[in-house]
Amino acid sequence: MQTASIVKKEKKEKKWLVYFYVLPAFLMHLLFIALPALTTFYYSFFDWNGIGAKTFIGLQNYREMFGDSDFYVALVNNFKWILVFITVPVFLGLLMAAWVSKLKKTQMFFRTVYFLPYIIAASMAGRIWCTYLNPYFGINNVFKALGWTSLGKTLWLGNKNIALYSVMFVDLWHFWGFVMVMFLGALQQVDPTLYESARVEGASKGQEFRYITVPSIMPTLTFVIITIIMWSFLTFDYVWVMTGGGPGNASELISTLVYRMAYSHYRTGYASTICVFQTVLSVLAYAAMQLVKKRGWDV
Amino acid sequence: MKKLFALLLAAVLLVGLLPLSSFAEEEKIVITWMDDRTGDDGEYIRYEFVIKPFLEKHPNVIVDWQPSKDITKQVKIALGAGAGPDLMSIDGPSDALELYESGRTIDLRPAIEKYGWDKTIYKWALDVATAPDGAVTGVPAQYEGMLFYGNKPVFEEHGWAMPTNYEELKALAQEIRDAGFVAPMILGTQNIPRRNEWWYSTLFGNYAGREATKDLLEGRKTFFDPEIAGVFTTYKEMWDDGIIGNQDTFAVTLEDGRAMYYAGMTAMVMEGDWFVINGMNNGMDQLIALPPSFREGIPQTYSISVGGCYAVNASCSPEKQELILELLDVIYSRPDLYAAALEAGDQVNCIPLDEQYLTGKLAEPVVEKIRLTDEAMADGRIGHCTWTFFPQDVRVYMYEKADAYLIGDLSLDEYLGEMQKMLDVHLANGTVPPVM
């Protein structure tokens, strides 16, 4: 009886010890993530320039946001961004991962080469590509030299119909190698005997891919897609460095709009409102991931 | 025995501490100064011509100099968080006013009077930094304005002259194109949309004119009046006609645009006073002129602004505030140091430079620029730069939406209408910055 009581007491102490170890990280999270996030929600109900006195205006910022044409342009651009990023790098990454996984001696070389752009800082890569896309001394000169005059006159970052896609291209160049490495890691976990069995049964390469590869890497695939969706809502760096959201607001994203409102217009309250909306979108993407997980894909 | 030993040990320790406390260094006062001068040159200029002379008088002070390239943003974030530097060199009077109205900085009127800075600082600059309640929200630092620069050897080779009016500019632009240059001048707004307001400021001075702009800012005219609307239509006309690029301004960065001028791909550039130094640092031999007149009856005008202000954190103790003001006094009461700072490449302060310093070691382009702008100021041919004289939201909207207006996404009526709406609110609330 006494021993049981001691064991119970020790267990209780251990439980408290665990809480004690978790506490510093929890406090840090509370202080630097949870509280600022909550204050953003709080500020969204105020007219505030970030330094002066705050004026409570209720839902006025929200009403303004839903009537703001710039906001809708940014939102639509964000969805375009998502659409491109959940297709192009996923398809390209998967395809290249499937090929690279077949390589033996040169696999490391190709993995490194394709992954390399990902380790370059976005601001630096953005500036480098700005120079490449400069109409006077960038790739346009190469096109002109090749006789492709029309292409040589293209304003990659100055044409409102192209600017967003030009920036997307650069971010894709930077990002797809990361996706490929994720898929490569997943592919290497697939049991090779499954392929052997399929081959014995006479399955084609396409059928192997469709019925073995894809289901086996489904958790990674789902994780990559949901992560891309969440990241796409938050993407900022390449657009800010390369076009600043322009020309006009042709390449404006929600994040760049938030930044402009907060630090050019000094409308912290309104910027907070857009942040809240942005968070809701990300949370919805996260909820989708949880839903998928519940349906049986161990994400 | 043990007790005795413990007492002895404690006594020895106490005795050991005594000399330490008696010889301890006098406590130093630290003044943090967040400054818009950056890099080695900025550090040298500030330390050699301001901080060092101050520290000679105040050896018990440490000046913690913190350079910042995006000073206003950083200062606002820091002050908003309840911290921030003791002394800050912020972008201009509109920011100074905002910080003062938020209770973050102090009224510098008493300091201006005590140190007699009102006798040295240009009156127009001091007026601009004065709040409606009479408080001086920031001590005007450097002034800046918009100028035209030409590649001198290129101009001489082709027998060109700097344009004095719009017709001449148009004719010159055509000649420059015919001579094989990619464009007369390139406006790169890709990474700095604010460059649009450099042109708008030039046109407010040289198309609308000083009086019409003043009327606008005081509510006697609107953006729809022809003199004011013409600022925007003329800008679009120049953009459409390829005078300021090849309708590709959003595809070129500021740096690339400058690089093209340095490389001789373009023949002219429109920039602020600061470009005198940029040109010198890049080995350019330049012609410097006031922008041309864009409308008959409007003289060539120097659109001017207070390019920076010194503001003092309200949370500083009165003793520290006094020290900060003494530090600033070095800038305003030592013309010899000011001239030396100019020689070292510093910007032109809002105080006149005595004739004796205009000769000798000061670089020729700097002297040429000072004489040119001094003459314009003396004649009253000065205009309004938007970042000093226009309400913050009006000017930000003006330059941020310039792209949309130029490419036709935003009609002139919508563009002007939105600015007028914003200006009307400021006129009603009395929050338009002081107009000269």
XYZ file of C-alpha atoms in Angstrom:
735
model
C 0.000 0.000 0.000
C 2.810 2.306 0.999
C 4.846 1.315 -2.096
C 1.889 2.075 -4.345
C 1.553 5.469 -2.755
C 5.249 6.195 -3.290
C 5.019 5.108 -6.948
C 1.960 7.314 -7.398
C 3.765 10.254 -5.801
C 6.839 9.703 -8.003
C 4.637 9.561 -11.091
C 2.965 12.782 -10.069
C 6.360 14.408 -9.509
C 7.582 13.208 -12.902
C 4.476 14.632 -14.504
C 5.208 18.006 -12.956
C 8.823 17.705 -14.025
C 7.710 17.244 -17.624
C 5.600 20.380 -17.368
C 8.588 22.150 -15.883
C 10.745 21.190 -18.892
C 8.051 22.227 -21.345
C 7.424 25.527 -19.600
C 10.296 27.635 -21.057
C 9.359 26.790 -24.643
C 5.695 27.340 -23.835
C 6.412 30.738 -22.295
C 8.519 31.740 -25.284
C 5.722 30.669 -27.598
C 3.181 32.527 -25.522
C 5.242 35.704 -25.393
C 6.560 35.843 -28.920
C 3.896 34.091 -30.965
C 0.550 33.663 -29.221
C 0.286 37.070 -27.547
C 1.447 39.101 -30.584
C -1.009 37.098 -32.694
C -3.800 37.895 -30.281
C -2.839 41.559 -30.167
C -3.052 41.630 -33.971
C -6.659 40.517 -33.635
C -7.194 43.187 -30.984
C -5.623 45.940 -33.110
C -7.859 45.027 -36.037
C -10.696 46.831 -34.264
C -8.773 50.090 -33.999
C -7.776 52.997 -36.143
C -4.104 53.148 -35.238
C -0.954 54.383 -36.940
C 1.342 52.174 -34.868
C 2.663 54.842 -32.507
C -0.099 57.212 -31.503
C -3.356 56.791 -29.634
C -5.681 54.018 -30.785
C -9.302 54.754 -31.638
C -11.790 51.919 -31.342
C -13.776 51.653 -34.579
C -15.420 48.258 -34.197
C -15.770 46.362 -37.460
C -15.023 49.335 -39.690
C -11.640 47.934 -40.788
C -13.322 44.681 -41.756
C -15.987 46.537 -43.727
C -13.271 48.540 -45.469
C -11.300 45.396 -46.274
C -14.261 43.688 -47.926
C -14.867 46.808 -50.013
C -11.222 47.369 -50.929
C -10.480 46.586 -54.574
C -6.731 46.297 -53.803
C -7.529 43.566 -51.298
C -9.443 41.552 -53.891
C -6.656 41.948 -56.436
C -4.194 40.655 -53.831
C -6.494 37.787 -52.871
C -7.000 36.693 -56.476
C -3.248 36.916 -57.074
C -2.702 34.750 -54.003
C -5.042 32.115 -55.400
C -3.255 32.257 -58.750
C -0.037 31.774 -56.830
C -1.429 28.735 -55.028
C -2.747 27.219 -58.223
C 0.625 27.447 -59.916
C 2.583 26.283 -56.882
C 0.483 23.230 -56.121
C 0.816 22.053 -59.696
C 4.112 23.024 -61.327
C 6.664 22.281 -58.570
C 4.722 19.244 -57.370
C 4.569 17.736 -60.842
C 8.123 18.709 -61.708
C 9.476 17.661 -58.311
C 7.768 14.294 -58.431
C 8.853 13.591 -61.982
C 12.458 14.563 -61.355
C 12.528 12.703 -58.033
C 11.330 9.549 -59.800
C 14.140 9.901 -62.347
C 16.825 10.912 -59.904
C 15.920 8.004 -57.592
C 16.872 5.621 -60.389
C 20.378 7.053 -60.529
C 23.093 5.345 -58.567
C 26.485 7.091 -58.684
C 25.358 10.510 -59.874
C 22.280 10.804 -57.639
C 23.991 12.995 -55.056
C 25.277 15.313 -57.772
C 21.831 15.905 -59.260
C 20.195 16.216 -55.865
C 22.692 18.909 -54.946
C 22.393 20.753 -58.238
C 18.596 20.854 -58.151
C 18.487 21.772 -54.479
C 21.120 24.501 -54.746
C 18.803 27.453 -55.606
C 16.854 26.760 -52.415
C 19.779 27.754 -50.213
C 20.153 31.166 -51.872
C 18.516 33.944 -49.867
C 15.318 35.148 -51.526
C 16.400 38.787 -51.455
C 19.643 37.945 -53.211
C 18.052 35.640 -55.769
C 15.388 38.262 -56.399
C 17.975 40.943 -57.083
C 19.977 38.647 -59.355
C 16.867 37.829 -61.364
C 15.909 41.519 -61.539
C 19.157 42.026 -63.408
C 18.487 39.058 -65.706
C 15.027 40.417 -66.446
C 16.181 43.999 -66.994
C 14.955 45.098 -70.429
C 18.284 46.682 -71.358
C 20.964 44.294 -70.203
C 19.184 41.109 -69.234
C 18.051 38.040 -71.134
C 16.206 40.270 -73.594
C 19.542 40.955 -75.247
C 20.025 37.228 -75.740
C 16.579 36.942 -77.314
C 17.309 39.889 -79.574
C 20.631 38.328 -80.600
C 18.758 35.145 -81.475
C 16.417 37.167 -83.639
C 13.425 36.766 -81.324
C 12.622 40.462 -81.446
C 9.180 40.290 -79.900
C 10.425 38.250 -76.951
C 13.396 40.603 -76.659
C 11.038 43.521 -76.092
C 9.085 41.870 -73.303
C 8.964 43.751 -70.030
C 9.105 40.779 -67.711
C 8.622 42.822 -64.578
C 7.070 45.934 -66.111
C 4.107 44.440 -67.953
C 1.040 44.168 -65.758
C -0.044 40.943 -67.477
C 3.293 39.212 -67.006
C 4.902 40.597 -63.832
C 3.216 38.203 -61.385
C 4.123 35.163 -63.487
C 7.713 36.355 -63.877
C 8.046 36.516 -60.109
C 6.350 33.123 -59.785
C 8.861 31.683 -62.231
C 11.758 32.909 -60.101
C 10.214 31.557 -56.904
C 9.574 28.243 -58.673
C 13.201 28.149 -59.772
C 14.107 28.604 -56.133
C 11.533 26.236 -54.645
C 11.048 23.169 -56.832
C 14.352 21.556 -55.795
C 13.117 21.460 -52.212
C 9.945 19.661 -53.282
C 12.005 17.229 -55.315
C 14.203 16.383 -52.328
C 11.078 15.812 -50.193
C 9.703 13.403 -52.772
C 13.068 11.733 -53.213
C 13.185 11.017 -49.496
C 9.662 9.562 -49.644
C 10.441 7.447 -52.690
C 13.429 5.927 -50.955
C 11.118 4.701 -48.188
C 8.964 2.688 -50.603
C 9.483 -1.046 -50.145
C 11.275 -2.292 -53.314
C 9.602 -5.691 -53.016
C 6.320 -4.016 -53.955
C 7.804 -3.094 -57.322
C 9.259 -6.583 -57.739
C 5.857 -8.139 -57.046
C 4.194 -5.753 -59.477
C 6.700 -6.581 -62.177
C 6.108 -10.312 -61.608
C 2.394 -9.589 -62.092
C 3.253 -7.810 -65.361
C 2.544 -4.226 -64.304
C 3.764 -1.461 -66.631
C 5.925 1.449 -65.404
C 2.874 3.695 -65.460
C 0.885 1.232 -63.388
C 3.788 0.907 -60.913
C 3.772 4.671 -60.523
C -0.011 4.912 -60.269
C -0.623 1.989 -57.924
C 2.575 1.751 -55.870
C 4.545 4.992 -55.957
C 1.711 7.497 -55.545
C -0.121 5.687 -52.693
C 3.179 5.073 -50.904
C 4.203 8.685 -50.945
C 0.703 10.044 -50.335
C 1.510 11.357 -46.834
C 4.433 13.356 -48.233
C 2.416 14.499 -51.229
C -0.399 15.717 -49.004
C 2.012 17.375 -46.615
C 3.773 19.154 -49.494
C 0.527 20.390 -51.038
C -0.967 21.645 -47.781
C 2.325 23.282 -46.799
C 2.506 24.979 -50.180
C -1.013 26.316 -49.714
C -0.163 27.714 -46.288
C 3.144 29.185 -47.479
C 1.470 30.670 -50.538
C -0.844 32.734 -48.375
C 2.188 34.074 -46.544
C 4.546 34.530 -49.481
C 6.161 37.949 -49.612
C 9.882 38.086 -50.298
C 10.217 37.598 -54.072
C 7.315 39.891 -54.907
C 8.573 42.600 -52.592
C 12.136 42.445 -53.884
C 11.290 42.150 -57.567
C 8.194 44.262 -58.183
C 7.036 45.675 -54.855
C 3.563 44.499 -55.896
C 3.550 46.500 -59.131
C 3.208 47.638 -61.788
C 0.059 49.225 -60.437
C -0.929 46.413 -58.144
C -0.589 43.706 -60.773
C 1.594 41.498 -58.575
C 0.187 42.517 -55.215
C -0.224 39.702 -52.697
C -1.931 39.795 -49.331
C 1.425 39.937 -47.521
C 2.726 42.826 -49.600
C -0.543 44.656 -49.072
C -0.223 44.142 -45.321
C 3.322 45.466 -45.388
C 2.366 48.511 -47.447
C -0.534 49.318 -45.183
C 1.563 48.929 -42.047
C 4.804 50.584 -43.139
C 4.001 52.927 -46.039
C 0.562 54.089 -45.030
C 1.158 53.543 -41.303
C -2.287 52.000 -40.903
C -1.436 49.338 -38.363
C -5.085 48.718 -37.484
C -6.108 48.052 -41.068
C -2.988 45.979 -41.741
C -3.865 43.888 -38.666
C -7.323 43.264 -40.122
C -5.855 41.888 -43.325
C -3.463 39.798 -41.194
C -6.422 38.290 -39.363
C -8.002 37.325 -42.672
C -4.702 35.884 -43.864
C -4.482 33.820 -40.680
C -8.004 32.499 -41.185
C -7.025 31.285 -44.653
C -3.920 29.551 -43.293
C -5.898 27.965 -40.479
C -8.410 26.665 -43.020
C -5.541 25.086 -44.955
C -4.291 23.503 -41.732
C -7.783 22.238 -40.945
C -7.900 20.662 -44.391
C -4.655 18.856 -43.582
C -6.158 17.527 -40.351
C -9.235 16.377 -42.220
C -7.115 14.534 -44.740
C -5.191 12.970 -41.881
C -8.390 11.762 -40.260
C -9.375 10.122 -43.505
C -6.448 7.808 -43.195
C -3.392 9.485 -44.681
C -0.884 9.733 -41.937
C 0.333 13.244 -42.581
C 37.958 29.978 15.662
C 35.692 29.396 12.690
C 33.674 32.502 13.549
C 36.823 34.541 13.809
C 38.027 33.258 10.454
C 34.691 34.102 8.819
C 34.731 37.603 10.256
C 38.308 38.086 9.112
C 37.457 36.923 5.618
C 34.441 39.240 5.433
C 36.583 42.128 6.618
C 39.260 41.409 4.029
C 36.626 41.285 1.299
C 35.114 44.565 2.432
C 38.482 46.248 2.534
C 39.202 44.857 -0.894
C 36.016 46.396 -2.204
C 36.692 49.822 -0.785
C 39.385 50.894 -3.222
C 37.319 49.489 -6.051
C 34.376 51.683 -5.223
C 36.472 54.747 -4.538
C 38.405 54.413 -7.787
C 35.422 53.209 -9.812
C 35.043 55.029 -13.082
C 32.499 57.791 -13.037
C 29.269 56.456 -14.431
C 28.985 57.169 -18.135
C 25.854 58.554 -19.712
C 24.950 56.796 -22.927
C 23.175 58.696 -25.706
C 21.826 56.454 -28.449
C 21.638 58.181 -31.813
C 19.869 56.435 -34.651
C 21.075 58.138 -37.772
C 20.280 58.139 -41.464
C 23.954 58.544 -42.373
C 25.305 55.073 -42.990
C 28.467 53.267 -44.003
C 32.069 54.135 -43.263
C 31.695 57.595 -44.780
C 28.647 58.354 -42.643
C 30.397 57.137 -39.522
C 33.480 59.195 -40.286
C 31.448 62.341 -40.972
C 29.366 62.006 -37.838
C 32.194 61.016 -35.556
C 34.780 63.496 -36.821
C 32.585 66.565 -37.178
C 29.893 66.120 -34.540
C 30.527 63.410 -31.957
C 34.255 63.953 -31.404
C 34.020 67.721 -30.742
C 31.107 67.033 -28.392
C 32.930 64.304 -26.487
C 35.910 66.587 -25.994
C 33.634 68.706 -23.803
C 31.787 65.766 -22.292
C 34.156 62.920 -21.566
C 31.597 61.291 -19.283
C 29.237 60.634 -22.199
C 29.176 57.762 -24.657
C 27.419 58.363 -27.972
C 26.111 55.067 -29.243
C 25.780 55.872 -32.940
C 23.429 53.538 -34.795
C 23.248 53.930 -38.570
C 20.019 52.913 -40.260
C 19.072 52.864 -43.912
C 15.357 52.829 -43.258
C 15.350 55.097 -40.288
C 11.761 56.297 -40.065
C 10.364 52.786 -40.221
C 12.775 51.548 -37.564
C 12.215 54.534 -35.312
C 8.443 54.225 -35.541
C 8.533 50.520 -34.735
C 10.915 51.088 -31.809
C 8.973 54.026 -30.406
C 5.703 52.180 -30.892
C 7.127 49.434 -28.706
C 7.942 51.995 -26.024
C 11.694 52.006 -26.657
C 13.660 53.772 -29.365
C 16.829 55.853 -29.541
C 17.411 59.038 -27.546
C 18.210 61.072 -30.627
C 16.926 60.217 -34.071
C 17.553 61.638 -37.519
C 14.183 60.984 -39.101
C 13.172 61.507 -42.719
C 11.364 64.806 -42.536
C 8.908 67.182 -40.877
C 5.765 65.136 -41.577
C 7.274 62.185 -39.696
C 8.512 64.513 -36.965
C 5.018 65.927 -36.575
C 3.509 62.452 -36.346
C 5.967 61.395 -33.638
C 5.425 64.613 -31.710
C 1.622 64.345 -31.888
C 1.915 60.785 -30.602
C 3.753 62.111 -27.568
C 6.951 60.246 -28.407
C 9.209 63.240 -28.978
C 9.683 66.624 -27.339
C 8.981 70.182 -28.455
C 12.286 71.667 -29.545
C 11.127 75.295 -29.631
C 12.803 76.119 -26.267
C 16.063 74.610 -27.509
C 15.876 76.549 -30.764
C 15.531 79.768 -28.778
C 18.088 78.867 -26.132
C 20.823 77.954 -28.620
C 19.845 80.596 -31.172
C 19.416 78.076 -33.988
C 16.570 80.197 -35.356
C 19.234 82.700 -36.394
C 21.105 80.147 -38.486
C 18.480 77.723 -39.791
C 16.600 78.830 -42.920
C 13.280 80.331 -41.868
C 11.305 78.333 -44.425
C 12.805 75.135 -43.042
C 11.989 76.036 -39.467
C 8.436 77.007 -40.450
C 7.973 73.639 -42.092
C 9.064 71.850 -38.911
C 6.678 73.860 -36.759
C 3.434 72.246 -35.609
C 0.144 74.184 -35.631
C 0.536 74.725 -31.857
C 3.914 76.414 -32.412
C 6.027 73.496 -31.247
C 9.118 72.659 -33.271
C 8.764 68.919 -33.814
C 12.197 68.328 -35.259
C 15.264 70.444 -35.880
C 15.620 70.655 -39.685
C 18.717 68.763 -40.794
C 19.634 68.719 -44.463
C 17.590 70.235 -47.265
C 17.216 68.687 -50.644
C 15.558 69.455 -53.927
C 15.179 68.202 -57.445
C 17.694 68.960 -60.189
C 18.552 67.971 -63.743
C 21.940 66.426 -64.447
C 23.582 65.937 -67.827
C 26.596 63.929 -68.902
C 28.914 66.886 -69.640
C 31.277 65.265 -72.173
C 28.298 63.841 -74.085
C 26.519 67.206 -74.108
C 29.673 68.975 -75.274
C 30.338 66.382 -77.954
C 26.858 66.864 -79.437
C 26.613 70.593 -78.780
C 23.597 70.160 -76.522
C 22.521 72.474 -73.726
C 20.479 71.698 -70.645
C 16.803 72.444 -71.417
C 15.227 75.510 -69.877
C 11.639 74.744 -70.887
C 9.448 71.826 -71.873
C 9.720 72.479 -75.604
C 13.489 72.408 -75.363
C 13.318 69.216 -73.324
C 11.152 67.537 -75.941
C 13.471 68.618 -78.756
C 16.553 67.520 -76.806
C 14.951 64.167 -76.000
C 14.445 63.543 -79.712
C 18.031 64.530 -80.494
C 19.324 62.208 -77.804
C 17.287 59.346 -79.250
C 18.492 60.166 -82.755
C 22.067 60.062 -81.485
C 21.563 56.403 -80.544
C 21.025 56.554 -76.797
C 18.512 54.013 -75.454
C 16.519 56.843 -73.899
C 17.072 60.492 -72.942
C 16.800 59.485 -69.294
C 15.588 56.433 -67.407
C 13.257 56.528 -64.477
C 13.660 53.353 -62.436
C 10.755 52.849 -60.070
C 10.773 49.062 -59.881
C 12.200 48.870 -56.385
C 11.490 52.442 -55.288
C 8.015 53.629 -56.341
C 8.779 56.811 -54.409
C 10.788 57.936 -57.418
C 7.482 58.912 -58.982
C 7.171 61.662 -56.398
C 10.551 63.042 -57.375
C 8.967 63.842 -60.728
C 5.710 65.003 -59.207
C 7.629 67.384 -56.929
C 9.521 68.727 -59.916
C 6.283 69.280 -61.795
C 4.514 70.889 -58.840
C 7.319 73.429 -58.854
C 7.821 73.769 -62.595
C 4.345 73.187 -64.016
C 1.835 74.135 -61.318
C 4.134 76.711 -59.762
C 4.626 77.695 -56.166
C 1.456 79.751 -55.781
C -0.895 77.199 -57.326
C 0.588 74.437 -55.160
C 0.202 76.623 -52.107
C -3.417 77.261 -53.094
C -3.988 73.537 -53.387
C -2.526 72.799 -49.970
C -4.486 75.610 -48.391
C -7.763 74.592 -50.006
C -8.182 77.392 -52.532
C -7.602 75.048 -55.466
C -8.318 71.374 -56.012
C -6.496 68.616 -57.829
C -8.938 69.161 -60.697
C -7.798 72.716 -61.377
C -5.915 72.772 -64.691
C -2.618 73.943 -63.145
C -2.675 71.011 -60.734
C -4.165 68.338 -62.991
C -1.521 69.354 -65.537
C 1.172 68.031 -63.216
C -0.196 64.533 -63.707
C -1.063 64.783 -67.383
C 2.379 66.197 -68.182
C 4.011 63.336 -66.314
C 1.989 60.821 -68.312
C 2.757 62.653 -71.527
C 6.504 62.432 -70.832
C 6.105 58.758 -69.969
C 4.079 58.069 -73.115
C 6.487 60.044 -75.315
C 9.525 58.200 -74.019
C 11.255 61.183 -72.440
C 11.729 59.313 -69.174
C 12.358 55.828 -70.512
C 10.588 53.566 -72.931
C 7.379 53.032 -70.964
C 9.366 50.583 -68.923
C 9.935 52.497 -65.716
C 8.526 49.669 -63.574
C 10.947 47.189 -65.108
C 14.096 49.097 -64.157
C 15.467 49.565 -60.679
C 16.822 52.847 -59.390
C 20.321 51.393 -59.352
C 20.040 50.054 -62.905
C 18.746 53.413 -64.124
C 21.717 55.146 -62.546
C 24.116 52.530 -63.897
C 22.806 53.203 -67.405
C 23.507 56.901 -66.981
C 27.009 56.246 -65.659
C 27.623 53.843 -68.555
C 26.574 56.447 -71.123
C 23.429 54.586 -72.233
C 21.351 57.631 -71.304
C 22.431 61.261 -71.378
C 20.462 62.860 -68.551
C 18.960 62.119 -65.209
C 16.538 63.870 -62.860
C 17.505 63.367 -59.224
C 17.885 65.236 -55.978
C 20.829 67.288 -54.745
C 22.344 64.122 -53.347
C 23.182 63.049 -56.869
C 26.007 65.586 -57.014
C 27.936 63.293 -54.658
C 26.748 60.120 -56.410
C 27.996 61.524 -59.686
C 31.361 62.481 -58.217
C 31.754 59.069 -56.617
C 31.121 57.452 -59.977
C 33.565 59.638 -61.854
C 30.905 61.611 -63.702
C 31.600 65.051 -65.090
C 28.124 66.533 -64.881
C 26.133 69.560 -65.911
C 23.825 70.603 -63.106
C 20.715 72.700 -63.729
C 17.334 73.523 -62.324
C 14.578 71.480 -63.987
C 13.053 73.201 -67.024
C 9.910 75.270 -66.864
C 7.002 73.122 -67.993
C 4.453 75.883 -68.449
C 4.616 79.391 -69.752
C 4.894 81.941 -66.986
C 6.331 79.483 -64.492
C 10.059 80.054 -63.908
C 12.626 77.308 -63.543
C 12.045 76.332 -59.963
C 13.950 74.430 -57.340
C 11.452 72.111 -55.645
C 12.708 71.882 -52.156
C 12.209 69.918 -48.990
C 13.573 69.442 -45.546
C 15.291 66.146 -46.098
C 15.617 65.212 -42.460
C 14.931 66.289 -38.910
C 16.525 65.643 -35.563
C 13.990 64.574 -32.960
C 14.527 63.828 -29.279
C 12.848 60.984 -27.427
C 10.372 62.235 -24.833
C 11.321 59.427 -22.468
C 14.853 60.837 -21.957
C 15.632 62.448 -18.634
C 15.942 66.277 -18.663
C 19.730 65.949 -18.081
C 20.108 63.661 -21.039
C 17.905 65.892 -23.189
C 20.208 68.790 -22.374
C 23.245 66.778 -23.450
C 21.529 65.777 -26.693
C 20.814 69.419 -27.480
C 24.450 70.265 -26.843
C 25.385 67.508 -29.263
C 23.072 69.015 -31.883
C 24.505 72.436 -31.211
C 27.796 71.245 -32.705
C 25.974 70.864 -36.022
C 24.438 74.349 -35.948
C 27.072 76.502 -34.287
C 30.295 75.356 -35.913
C 30.419 76.518 -39.562
C 34.035 75.338 -39.796
C 33.012 71.796 -38.936
C 30.010 72.011 -41.250
C 32.236 73.066 -44.141
C 34.679 70.275 -43.308
C 31.809 67.764 -43.255
C 30.710 68.997 -46.677
C 34.242 68.548 -47.956
C 34.086 65.001 -46.676
C 30.914 64.390 -48.689
C 28.162 65.187 -46.223
C 24.797 66.593 -47.274
C 23.906 70.275 -47.243
C 22.324 71.397 -43.983
C 19.422 73.811 -43.623
C 21.863 76.569 -42.757
C 23.614 78.935 -45.146
C 27.293 78.336 -45.739
C 29.475 81.399 -45.479
C 31.115 82.513 -48.728
C 34.588 81.933 -47.257
C 33.906 78.178 -47.197
C 32.742 78.025 -50.804
C 36.254 78.314 -52.064
C 39.210 76.129 -51.378
C 38.795 72.494 -50.582
C 35.097 72.114 -51.336
C 34.563 70.101 -54.542
C 33.630 72.193 -57.570
C 30.302 70.423 -58.322
C 29.235 70.901 -54.705
C 29.999 74.625 -54.874
C 28.243 74.872 -58.241
C 25.163 73.196 -56.803
C 25.133 75.378 -53.691
C 25.424 78.565 -55.763
C 22.652 77.391 -58.103
C 20.217 76.525 -55.338
C 21.137 79.516 -53.166
C 20.324 81.757 -56.124
C 16.947 80.061 -56.624
C 16.169 80.387 -52.911
C 17.200 84.051 -52.903
C 14.897 84.725 -55.893
C 12.037 82.857 -54.275
C 12.044 80.305 -57.126
C 11.383 77.431 -54.808
C 8.673 74.817 -55.006
C 7.202 72.145 -52.796
C 8.499 68.602 -52.584
C 5.612 66.295 -51.839
C 7.346 64.395 -49.019
C 7.657 67.558 -46.952
C 4.569 69.565 -47.789
C 1.842 67.063 -48.625
C -0.058 65.010 -46.054
C 1.433 61.540 -45.705
C -1.488 59.531 -47.096
C -1.948 61.873 -50.077
C 1.676 61.609 -51.149
C 1.888 57.846 -50.564
C -1.245 57.325 -52.647
C 0.140 59.708 -55.280
C 3.344 57.761 -55.835
C 1.991 54.286 -55.180
C -0.796 54.679 -57.725
C 1.350 56.440 -60.321
C 2.006 53.101 -62.052
C -1.684 52.328 -62.258
C -2.367 55.786 -63.702
C 0.460 55.561 -66.226
C -0.570 52.157 -67.556
C -4.218 53.160 -67.708
C -5.558 50.996 -64.886
C -6.627 54.138 -63.055
C -8.322 57.065 -64.800
C -7.139 60.609 -64.210
C -10.461 61.469 -62.588
C -10.280 58.533 -60.178
C -6.657 59.313 -59.361
C -7.249 63.003 -58.692
C -10.569 62.332 -56.976
C -9.075 59.986 -54.413
C -6.259 62.426 -53.608
C -8.731 65.275 -53.280
C -10.865 63.210 -50.916
C -7.844 62.598 -48.674
C -6.707 66.215 -48.852
C -10.192 67.467 -47.960
C -10.085 65.458 -44.722
C -6.746 67.032 -43.806
C -7.968 70.509 -44.692
C -11.026 69.983 -42.493
C -8.923 68.632 -39.609
C -6.143 71.192 -39.991
C -3.526 68.470 -40.463
C -1.927 69.655 -43.682
C 1.780 70.284 -42.982
C 2.780 73.967 -42.877
C 3.132 75.466 -46.348
C 5.762 78.052 -47.269
